[in-house]
CSV table of C-alpha atoms in Angstrom, one decimal:
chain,number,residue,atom,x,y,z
A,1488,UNK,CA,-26.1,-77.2,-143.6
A,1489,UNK,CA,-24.2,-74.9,-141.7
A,1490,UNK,CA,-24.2,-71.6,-143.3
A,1491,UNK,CA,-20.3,-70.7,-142.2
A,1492,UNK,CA,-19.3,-73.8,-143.8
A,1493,UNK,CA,-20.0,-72.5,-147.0
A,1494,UNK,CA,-18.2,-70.2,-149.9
A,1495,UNK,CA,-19.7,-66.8,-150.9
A,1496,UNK,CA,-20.4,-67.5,-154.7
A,1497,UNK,CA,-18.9,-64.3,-156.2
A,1498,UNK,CA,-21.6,-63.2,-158.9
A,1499,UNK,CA,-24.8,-64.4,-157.5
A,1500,UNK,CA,-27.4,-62.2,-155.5
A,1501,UNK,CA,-30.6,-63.9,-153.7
A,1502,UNK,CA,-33.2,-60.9,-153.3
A,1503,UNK,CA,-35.8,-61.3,-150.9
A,1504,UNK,CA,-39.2,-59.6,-150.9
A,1505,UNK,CA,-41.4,-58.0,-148.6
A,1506,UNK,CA,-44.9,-59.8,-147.1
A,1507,UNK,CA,-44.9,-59.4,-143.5
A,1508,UNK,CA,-44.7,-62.4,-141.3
A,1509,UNK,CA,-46.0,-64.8,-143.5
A,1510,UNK,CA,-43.3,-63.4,-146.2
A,1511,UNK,CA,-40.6,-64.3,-143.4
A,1512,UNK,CA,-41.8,-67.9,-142.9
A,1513,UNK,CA,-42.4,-68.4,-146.5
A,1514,UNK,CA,-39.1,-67.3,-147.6
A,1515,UNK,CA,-37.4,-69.4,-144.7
A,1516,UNK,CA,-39.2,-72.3,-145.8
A,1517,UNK,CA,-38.2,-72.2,-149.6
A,1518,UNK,CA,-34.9,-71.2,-148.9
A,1519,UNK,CA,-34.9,-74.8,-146.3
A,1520,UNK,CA,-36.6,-76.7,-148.8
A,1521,UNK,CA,-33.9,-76.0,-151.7
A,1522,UNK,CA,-30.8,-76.5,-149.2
A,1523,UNK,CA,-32.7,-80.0,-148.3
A,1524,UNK,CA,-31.8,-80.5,-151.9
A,1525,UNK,CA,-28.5,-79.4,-152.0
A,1526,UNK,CA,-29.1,-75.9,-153.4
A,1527,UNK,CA,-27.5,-73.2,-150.8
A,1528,UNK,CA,-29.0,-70.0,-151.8
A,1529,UNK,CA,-27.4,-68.3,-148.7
A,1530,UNK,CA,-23.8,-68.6,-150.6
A,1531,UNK,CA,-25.3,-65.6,-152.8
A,1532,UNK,CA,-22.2,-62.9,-153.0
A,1533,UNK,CA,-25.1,-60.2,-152.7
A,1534,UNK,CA,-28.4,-60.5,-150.3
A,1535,UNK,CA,-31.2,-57.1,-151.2
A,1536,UNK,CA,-33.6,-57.4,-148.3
A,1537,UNK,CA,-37.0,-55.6,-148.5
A,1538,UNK,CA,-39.5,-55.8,-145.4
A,1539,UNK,CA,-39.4,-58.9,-144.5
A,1540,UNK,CA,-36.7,-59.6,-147.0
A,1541,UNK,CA,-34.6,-57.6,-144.4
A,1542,UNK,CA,-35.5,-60.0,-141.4
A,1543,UNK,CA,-34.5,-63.0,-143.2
A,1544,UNK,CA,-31.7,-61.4,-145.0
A,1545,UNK,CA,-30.1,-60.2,-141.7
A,1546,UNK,CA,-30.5,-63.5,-140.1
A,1547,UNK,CA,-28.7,-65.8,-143.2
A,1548,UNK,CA,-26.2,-63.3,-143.6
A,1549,UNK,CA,-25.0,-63.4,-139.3
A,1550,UNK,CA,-24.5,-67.0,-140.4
A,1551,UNK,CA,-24.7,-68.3,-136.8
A,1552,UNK,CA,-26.7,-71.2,-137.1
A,1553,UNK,CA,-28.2,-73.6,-139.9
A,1554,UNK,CA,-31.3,-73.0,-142.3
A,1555,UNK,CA,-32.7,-76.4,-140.8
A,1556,UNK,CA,-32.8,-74.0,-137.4
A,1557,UNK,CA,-33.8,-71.0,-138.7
A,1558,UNK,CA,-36.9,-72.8,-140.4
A,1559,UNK,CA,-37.3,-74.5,-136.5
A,1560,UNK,CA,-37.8,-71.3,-135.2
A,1561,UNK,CA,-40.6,-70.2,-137.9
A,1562,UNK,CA,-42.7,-73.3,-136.4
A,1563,UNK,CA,-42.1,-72.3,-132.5
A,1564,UNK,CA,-44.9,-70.1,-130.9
A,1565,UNK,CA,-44.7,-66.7,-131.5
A,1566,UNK,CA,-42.8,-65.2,-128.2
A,1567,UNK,CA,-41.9,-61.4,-128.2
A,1568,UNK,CA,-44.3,-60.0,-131.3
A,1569,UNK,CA,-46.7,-57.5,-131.2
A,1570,UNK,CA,-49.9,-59.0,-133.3
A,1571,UNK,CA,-50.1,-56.6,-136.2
A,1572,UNK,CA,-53.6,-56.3,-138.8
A,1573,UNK,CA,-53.5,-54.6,-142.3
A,1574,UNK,CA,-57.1,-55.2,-142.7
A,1575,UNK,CA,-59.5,-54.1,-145.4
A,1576,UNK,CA,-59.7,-50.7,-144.6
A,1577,UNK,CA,-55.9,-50.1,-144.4
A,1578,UNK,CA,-55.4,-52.3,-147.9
A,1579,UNK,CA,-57.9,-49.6,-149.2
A,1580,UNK,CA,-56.3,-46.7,-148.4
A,1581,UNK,CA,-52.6,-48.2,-149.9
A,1582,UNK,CA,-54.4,-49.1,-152.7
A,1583,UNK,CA,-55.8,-45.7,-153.2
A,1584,UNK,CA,-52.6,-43.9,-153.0
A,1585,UNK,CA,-51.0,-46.1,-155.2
A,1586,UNK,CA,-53.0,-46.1,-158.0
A,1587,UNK,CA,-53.3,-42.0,-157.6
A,1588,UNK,CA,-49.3,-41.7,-157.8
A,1589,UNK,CA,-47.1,-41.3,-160.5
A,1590,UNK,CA,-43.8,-42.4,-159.3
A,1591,UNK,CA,-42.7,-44.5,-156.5
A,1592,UNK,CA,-41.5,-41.3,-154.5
A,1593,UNK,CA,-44.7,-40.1,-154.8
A,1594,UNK,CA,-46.7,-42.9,-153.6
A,1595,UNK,CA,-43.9,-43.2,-150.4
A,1596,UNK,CA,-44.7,-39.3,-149.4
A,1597,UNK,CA,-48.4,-40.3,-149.5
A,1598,UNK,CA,-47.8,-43.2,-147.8
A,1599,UNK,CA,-45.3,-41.5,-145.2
A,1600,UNK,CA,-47.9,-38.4,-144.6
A,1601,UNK,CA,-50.4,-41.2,-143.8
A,1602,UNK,CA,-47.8,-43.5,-141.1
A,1603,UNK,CA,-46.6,-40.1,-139.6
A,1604,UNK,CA,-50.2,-38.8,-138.3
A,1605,UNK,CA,-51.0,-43.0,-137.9
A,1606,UNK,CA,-51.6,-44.3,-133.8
A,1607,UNK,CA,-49.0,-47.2,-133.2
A,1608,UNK,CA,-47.2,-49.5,-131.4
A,1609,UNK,CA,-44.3,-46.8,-129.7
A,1610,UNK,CA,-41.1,-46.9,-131.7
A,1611,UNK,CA,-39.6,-48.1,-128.8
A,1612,UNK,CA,-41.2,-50.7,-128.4
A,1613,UNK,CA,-41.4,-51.8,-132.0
A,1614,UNK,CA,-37.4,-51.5,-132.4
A,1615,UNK,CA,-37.5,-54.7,-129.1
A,1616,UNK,CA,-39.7,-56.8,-131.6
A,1617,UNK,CA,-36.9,-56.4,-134.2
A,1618,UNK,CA,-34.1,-57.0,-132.0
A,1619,UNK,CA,-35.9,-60.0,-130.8
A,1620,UNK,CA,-36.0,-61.5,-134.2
A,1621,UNK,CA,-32.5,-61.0,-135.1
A,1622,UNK,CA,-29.7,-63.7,-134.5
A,1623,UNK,CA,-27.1,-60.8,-134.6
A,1624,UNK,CA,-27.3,-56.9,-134.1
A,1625,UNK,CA,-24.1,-56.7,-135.8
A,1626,UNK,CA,-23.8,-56.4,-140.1
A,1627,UNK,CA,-22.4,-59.4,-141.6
A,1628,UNK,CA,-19.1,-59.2,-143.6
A,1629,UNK,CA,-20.9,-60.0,-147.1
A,1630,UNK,CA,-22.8,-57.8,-149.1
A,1631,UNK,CA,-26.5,-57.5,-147.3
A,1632,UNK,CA,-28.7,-54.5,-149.2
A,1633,UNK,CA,-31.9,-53.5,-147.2
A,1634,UNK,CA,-34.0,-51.1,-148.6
A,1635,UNK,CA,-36.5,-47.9,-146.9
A,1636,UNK,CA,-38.4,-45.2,-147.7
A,1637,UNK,CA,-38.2,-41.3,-146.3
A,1638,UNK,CA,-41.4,-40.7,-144.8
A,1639,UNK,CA,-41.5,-37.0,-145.9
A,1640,UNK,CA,-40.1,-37.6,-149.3
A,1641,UNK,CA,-40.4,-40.7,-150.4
A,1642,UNK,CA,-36.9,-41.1,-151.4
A,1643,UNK,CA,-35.4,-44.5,-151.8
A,1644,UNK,CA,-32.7,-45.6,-149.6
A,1645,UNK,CA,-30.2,-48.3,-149.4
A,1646,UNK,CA,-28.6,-49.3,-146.3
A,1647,UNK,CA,-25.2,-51.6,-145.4
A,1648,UNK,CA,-22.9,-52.1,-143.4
A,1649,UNK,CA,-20.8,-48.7,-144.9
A,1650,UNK,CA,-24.1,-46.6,-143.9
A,1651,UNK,CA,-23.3,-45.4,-140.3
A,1652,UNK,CA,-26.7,-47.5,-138.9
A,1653,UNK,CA,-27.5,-50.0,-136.5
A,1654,UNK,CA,-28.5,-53.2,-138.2
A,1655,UNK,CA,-31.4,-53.3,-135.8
A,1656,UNK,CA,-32.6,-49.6,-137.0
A,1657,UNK,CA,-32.0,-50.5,-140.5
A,1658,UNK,CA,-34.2,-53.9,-140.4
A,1659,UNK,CA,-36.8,-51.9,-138.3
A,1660,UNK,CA,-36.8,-49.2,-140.7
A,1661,UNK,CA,-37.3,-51.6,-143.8
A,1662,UNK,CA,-40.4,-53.5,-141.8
A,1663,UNK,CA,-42.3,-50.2,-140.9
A,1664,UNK,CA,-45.8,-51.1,-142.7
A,1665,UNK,CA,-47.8,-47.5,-142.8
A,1666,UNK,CA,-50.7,-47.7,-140.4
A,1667,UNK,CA,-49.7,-50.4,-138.3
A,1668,UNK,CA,-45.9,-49.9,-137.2
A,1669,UNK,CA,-43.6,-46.4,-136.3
A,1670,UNK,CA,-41.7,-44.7,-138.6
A,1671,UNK,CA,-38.0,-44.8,-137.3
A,1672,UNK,CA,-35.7,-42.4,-136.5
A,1673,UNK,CA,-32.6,-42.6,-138.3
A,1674,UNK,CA,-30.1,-39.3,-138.7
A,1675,UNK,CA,-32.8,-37.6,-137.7
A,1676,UNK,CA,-35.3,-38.5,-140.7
A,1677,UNK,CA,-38.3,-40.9,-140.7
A,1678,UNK,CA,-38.1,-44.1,-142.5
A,1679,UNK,CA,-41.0,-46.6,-143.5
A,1680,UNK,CA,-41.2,-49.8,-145.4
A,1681,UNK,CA,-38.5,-50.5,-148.2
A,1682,UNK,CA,-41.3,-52.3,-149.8
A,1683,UNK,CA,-42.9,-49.6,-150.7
A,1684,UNK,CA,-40.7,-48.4,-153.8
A,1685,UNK,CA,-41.0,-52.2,-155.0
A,1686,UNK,CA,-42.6,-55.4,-153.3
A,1687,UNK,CA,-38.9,-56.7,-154.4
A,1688,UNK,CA,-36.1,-54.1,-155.2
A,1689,UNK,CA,-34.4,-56.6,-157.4
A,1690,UNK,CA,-32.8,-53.7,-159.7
A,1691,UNK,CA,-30.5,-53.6,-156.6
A,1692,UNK,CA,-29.2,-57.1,-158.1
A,1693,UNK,CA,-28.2,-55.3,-161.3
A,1694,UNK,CA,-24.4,-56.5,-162.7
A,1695,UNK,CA,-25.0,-60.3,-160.9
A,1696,UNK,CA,-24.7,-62.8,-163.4
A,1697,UNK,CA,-27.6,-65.4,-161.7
A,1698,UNK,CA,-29.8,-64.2,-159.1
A,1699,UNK,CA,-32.7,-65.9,-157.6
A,1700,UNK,CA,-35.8,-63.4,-156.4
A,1701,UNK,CA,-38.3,-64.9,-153.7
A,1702,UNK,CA,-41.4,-62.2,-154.0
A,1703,UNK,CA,-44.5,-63.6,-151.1
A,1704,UNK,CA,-45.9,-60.0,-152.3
A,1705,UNK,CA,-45.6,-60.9,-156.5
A,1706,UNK,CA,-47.9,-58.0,-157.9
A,1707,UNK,CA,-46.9,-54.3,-159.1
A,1708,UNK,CA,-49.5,-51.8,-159.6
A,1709,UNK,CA,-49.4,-48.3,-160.3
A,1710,UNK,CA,-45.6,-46.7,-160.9
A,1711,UNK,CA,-44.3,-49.8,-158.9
A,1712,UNK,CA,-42.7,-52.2,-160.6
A,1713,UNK,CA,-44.1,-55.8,-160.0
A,1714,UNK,CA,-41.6,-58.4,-159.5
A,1715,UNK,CA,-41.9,-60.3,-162.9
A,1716,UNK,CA,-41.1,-56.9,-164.2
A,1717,UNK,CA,-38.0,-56.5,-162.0
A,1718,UNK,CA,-36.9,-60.2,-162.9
A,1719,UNK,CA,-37.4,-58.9,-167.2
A,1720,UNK,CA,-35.3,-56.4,-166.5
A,1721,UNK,CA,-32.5,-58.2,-165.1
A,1722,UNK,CA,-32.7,-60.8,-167.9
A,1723,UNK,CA,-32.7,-58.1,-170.7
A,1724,UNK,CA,-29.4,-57.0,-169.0
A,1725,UNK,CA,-27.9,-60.6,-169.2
A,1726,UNK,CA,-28.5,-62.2,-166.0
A,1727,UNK,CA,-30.0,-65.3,-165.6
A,1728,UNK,CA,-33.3,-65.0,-163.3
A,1729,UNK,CA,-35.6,-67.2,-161.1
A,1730,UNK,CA,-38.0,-65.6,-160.1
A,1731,UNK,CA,-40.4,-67.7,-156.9
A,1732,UNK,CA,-43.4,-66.4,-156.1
A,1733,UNK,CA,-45.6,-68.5,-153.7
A,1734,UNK,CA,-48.2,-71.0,-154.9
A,1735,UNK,CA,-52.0,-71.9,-154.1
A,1736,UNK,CA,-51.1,-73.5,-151.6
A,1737,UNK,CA,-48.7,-70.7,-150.1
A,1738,UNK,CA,-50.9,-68.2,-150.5
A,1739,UNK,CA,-54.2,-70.0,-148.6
A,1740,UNK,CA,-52.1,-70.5,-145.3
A,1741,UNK,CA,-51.0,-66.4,-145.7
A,1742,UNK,CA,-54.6,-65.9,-144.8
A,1743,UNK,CA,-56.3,-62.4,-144.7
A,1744,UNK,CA,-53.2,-60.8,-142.7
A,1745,UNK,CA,-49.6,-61.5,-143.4
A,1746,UNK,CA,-48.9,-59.7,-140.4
A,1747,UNK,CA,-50.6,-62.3,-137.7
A,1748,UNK,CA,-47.8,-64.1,-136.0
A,1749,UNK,CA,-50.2,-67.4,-136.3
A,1750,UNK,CA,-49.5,-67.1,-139.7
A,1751,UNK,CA,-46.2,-67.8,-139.5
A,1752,UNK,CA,-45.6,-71.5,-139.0
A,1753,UNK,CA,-48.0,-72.3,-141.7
A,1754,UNK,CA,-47.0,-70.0,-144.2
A,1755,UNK,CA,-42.9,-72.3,-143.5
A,1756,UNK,CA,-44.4,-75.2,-144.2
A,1757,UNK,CA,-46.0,-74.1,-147.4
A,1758,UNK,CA,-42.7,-72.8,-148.1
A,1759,UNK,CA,-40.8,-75.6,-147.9
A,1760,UNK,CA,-43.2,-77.9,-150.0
A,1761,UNK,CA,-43.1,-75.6,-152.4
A,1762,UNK,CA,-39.3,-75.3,-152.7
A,1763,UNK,CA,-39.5,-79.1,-154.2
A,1764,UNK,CA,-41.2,-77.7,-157.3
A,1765,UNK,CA,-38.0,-75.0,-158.1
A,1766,UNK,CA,-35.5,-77.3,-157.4
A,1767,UNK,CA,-34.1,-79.0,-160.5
A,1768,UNK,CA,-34.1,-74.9,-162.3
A,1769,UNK,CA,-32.6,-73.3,-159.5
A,1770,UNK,CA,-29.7,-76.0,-159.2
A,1771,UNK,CA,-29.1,-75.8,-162.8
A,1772,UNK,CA,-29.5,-71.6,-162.2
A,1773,UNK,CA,-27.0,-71.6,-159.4
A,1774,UNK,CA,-25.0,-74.0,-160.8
A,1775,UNK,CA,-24.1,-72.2,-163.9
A,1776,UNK,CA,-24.9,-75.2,-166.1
C-alpha cells in the first residue's frame, strides 16, 4: 500500500511514542501489520512524533515508498548506526530524577544538566545517523508534530514544518537520550529527548475526533503522565482512543536495551504479530463505525 495513494483523513491523529530502536521497529511493525489488514493508519490528518515516534513519523509522513518497505528495512542489518546502551546505571539515574521532580520541566532541566556535562557520540556525528535514517530531509505537507525538551530549562517544545528547522535537526533533537546521545544545537539552545515531558505527548492530539496512540515506552511515573493517562484524557474530551502498547511477546525481543540496533528486526516482527490482535477495534476506530 502505497502511502501517496491514499487520502489524509481530516480528524484523525496517529501519535507515536518514544522507545529507542526497538520502539521504531515495533511501531513499524504494528503500523505494517494493520495496513496488511486494510487499516492505513498513515492517512491520519495529524502525526505527534516523540523519540522514536519522530523517526517513524518523519519517514510515513515523506510518503515515498510503502509500509510493506519501510517494515523491509527494519529487518535489513543495521548499516550507518552508532550502537547505543542505556544500561542499569543510566536507568538509575533517570529514574532518580524523575521520581525527585515535580513537574515535567523540572525533571527535563535535571535531565538536561546531566546530558550537557555527559561524554558522547559528537553531535556531528550523531546528526549523520539521523540523516541516514530518514527517507526525506524535507517536512512533509501534512501535519507532522515532533516533540523536545530545552536542555537548560526543560521547557517543552513543538516542532513543524512552520518552525524555521531542519527536519533532520528536529528528529535529532527529539531522539537525544541523556547520557548516551548530544544535545543539539538548534537557534542556539540545546535540545534533548521529546520523550522526556511524556513517553507519548498525546495531549498534542487534543480536538481529533479518533486517534490511535502506539506507546513501546507504556509507563508514567513521577509528574509524567503515562500513556493510559494521556489516552483518558483524550476520551474525557470526546475522542475516541486506542491506545497499543506492546505485548509479552514485544516486550521479550526489546531485550535489556532498546537502543541496540540488533534489536531492531526482532522487536518488527513482534510488531507486526501483534498488530493482528488490534485489528477488528482499530478498523471499526478508524472507520467511524
Amino acid at each position: 500500500m502505497a502511502f501517496r495513494h491514499t487520502a489524509i483523513m481530516t480528524d484523525t491523529a496517529l501519535v507515536l511514542g518514544s522507545g529507542g530502536l526497538t520502539g521504531v521497529g515495533w511501531e513499524i511493525g504494528i503500523l505494517h501489520g494493520l495496513a496488511e489488514a486494510g487499516v492505513d493508519l498513515t492517512a491520519a490528518r495529524l502525526v505527534v512524533g516523540s523519540s522514536a515516534g519522530a523517526v517513524v513519523g518523519a519517514n510515513i509522513g515523506a510518503r515515498r515508498t510503502t509500509l510493506a518497505e519501510l517494515y523491509e528495512r527494519q529487518l535489513a542489518q543495521p548499516a550507518g548506526e552508532i550502537p547505543g546502551h542505556l544500561g542499569p546505571g543510566k536507568i538509575f539515574r533517570f529514574a532518580r530524577a524523575v521520581l525527585s521532580s515535580r513537574t515535567p520541566e523540572e525533571y527535563g532541566t535535571k535531565m538536561g544538566r546531566m546530558a550537557l556535562a555527559a561524554d558522547t557520540p559528537s553531535e556531528a556525528d550523531r546528526r549523520a545517523v539521523i540523516a541516514g535514517r530518514l527517507l526525506t530531509h524535507e517536512w512533509p505537507e501534512r501535519a507532522l508534530k515532533l516533540t523536545a525538551v530545552a536542555a537548560d530549562t526543560g521547557e517543552f517544545r513543538v516542532f513543524d514544518r512552520n518552525a524555521g528547522v531542519s527536519l533532520v535537526d528536529a528528529v535529532a533533537a527529539s531522539c537525544a537520550v541523556p547520557l548516551v546521545w548530544p544535545p543539539v544545537t538548534i537557534e542556539g539552545r540545546k535540545w534533548i529527548d521529546g520523550g522526556l515531558h511524556s513517553t507519548c505527548n498525546a495531549h498534542l492530539a487534543a480536538g481529533c475526533d479518533r486517534v490511535v496512540i502506539l506507546a513501546p515506552t507504556p509507563a508514567g511515573g513521577g509528574p509524567l503522565d503515562s500513556p493510559a493517562a494521556q489516552a483518558a484524557a483524550l476520551t474525557a474530551a470526546g475522542a475516541r482512543v486506542a491506545l497499543i502498547t506492546p505485548d509479552a511477546a514485544a516486550k521479550r525481543t526489546f531485550g535489556r536495551n532498546s537502543l541496540d540496533p540488533a534489536r531492531r528486526a526482532p522487536a518488527a516482527r513482534a510488531g507486526r504479530a501483534q498488530a493482528a490482535a488490534h485489528v477488528a477495534a482499530v478498523k471499526a476506530l478508524w472507520s467511524g463505525a
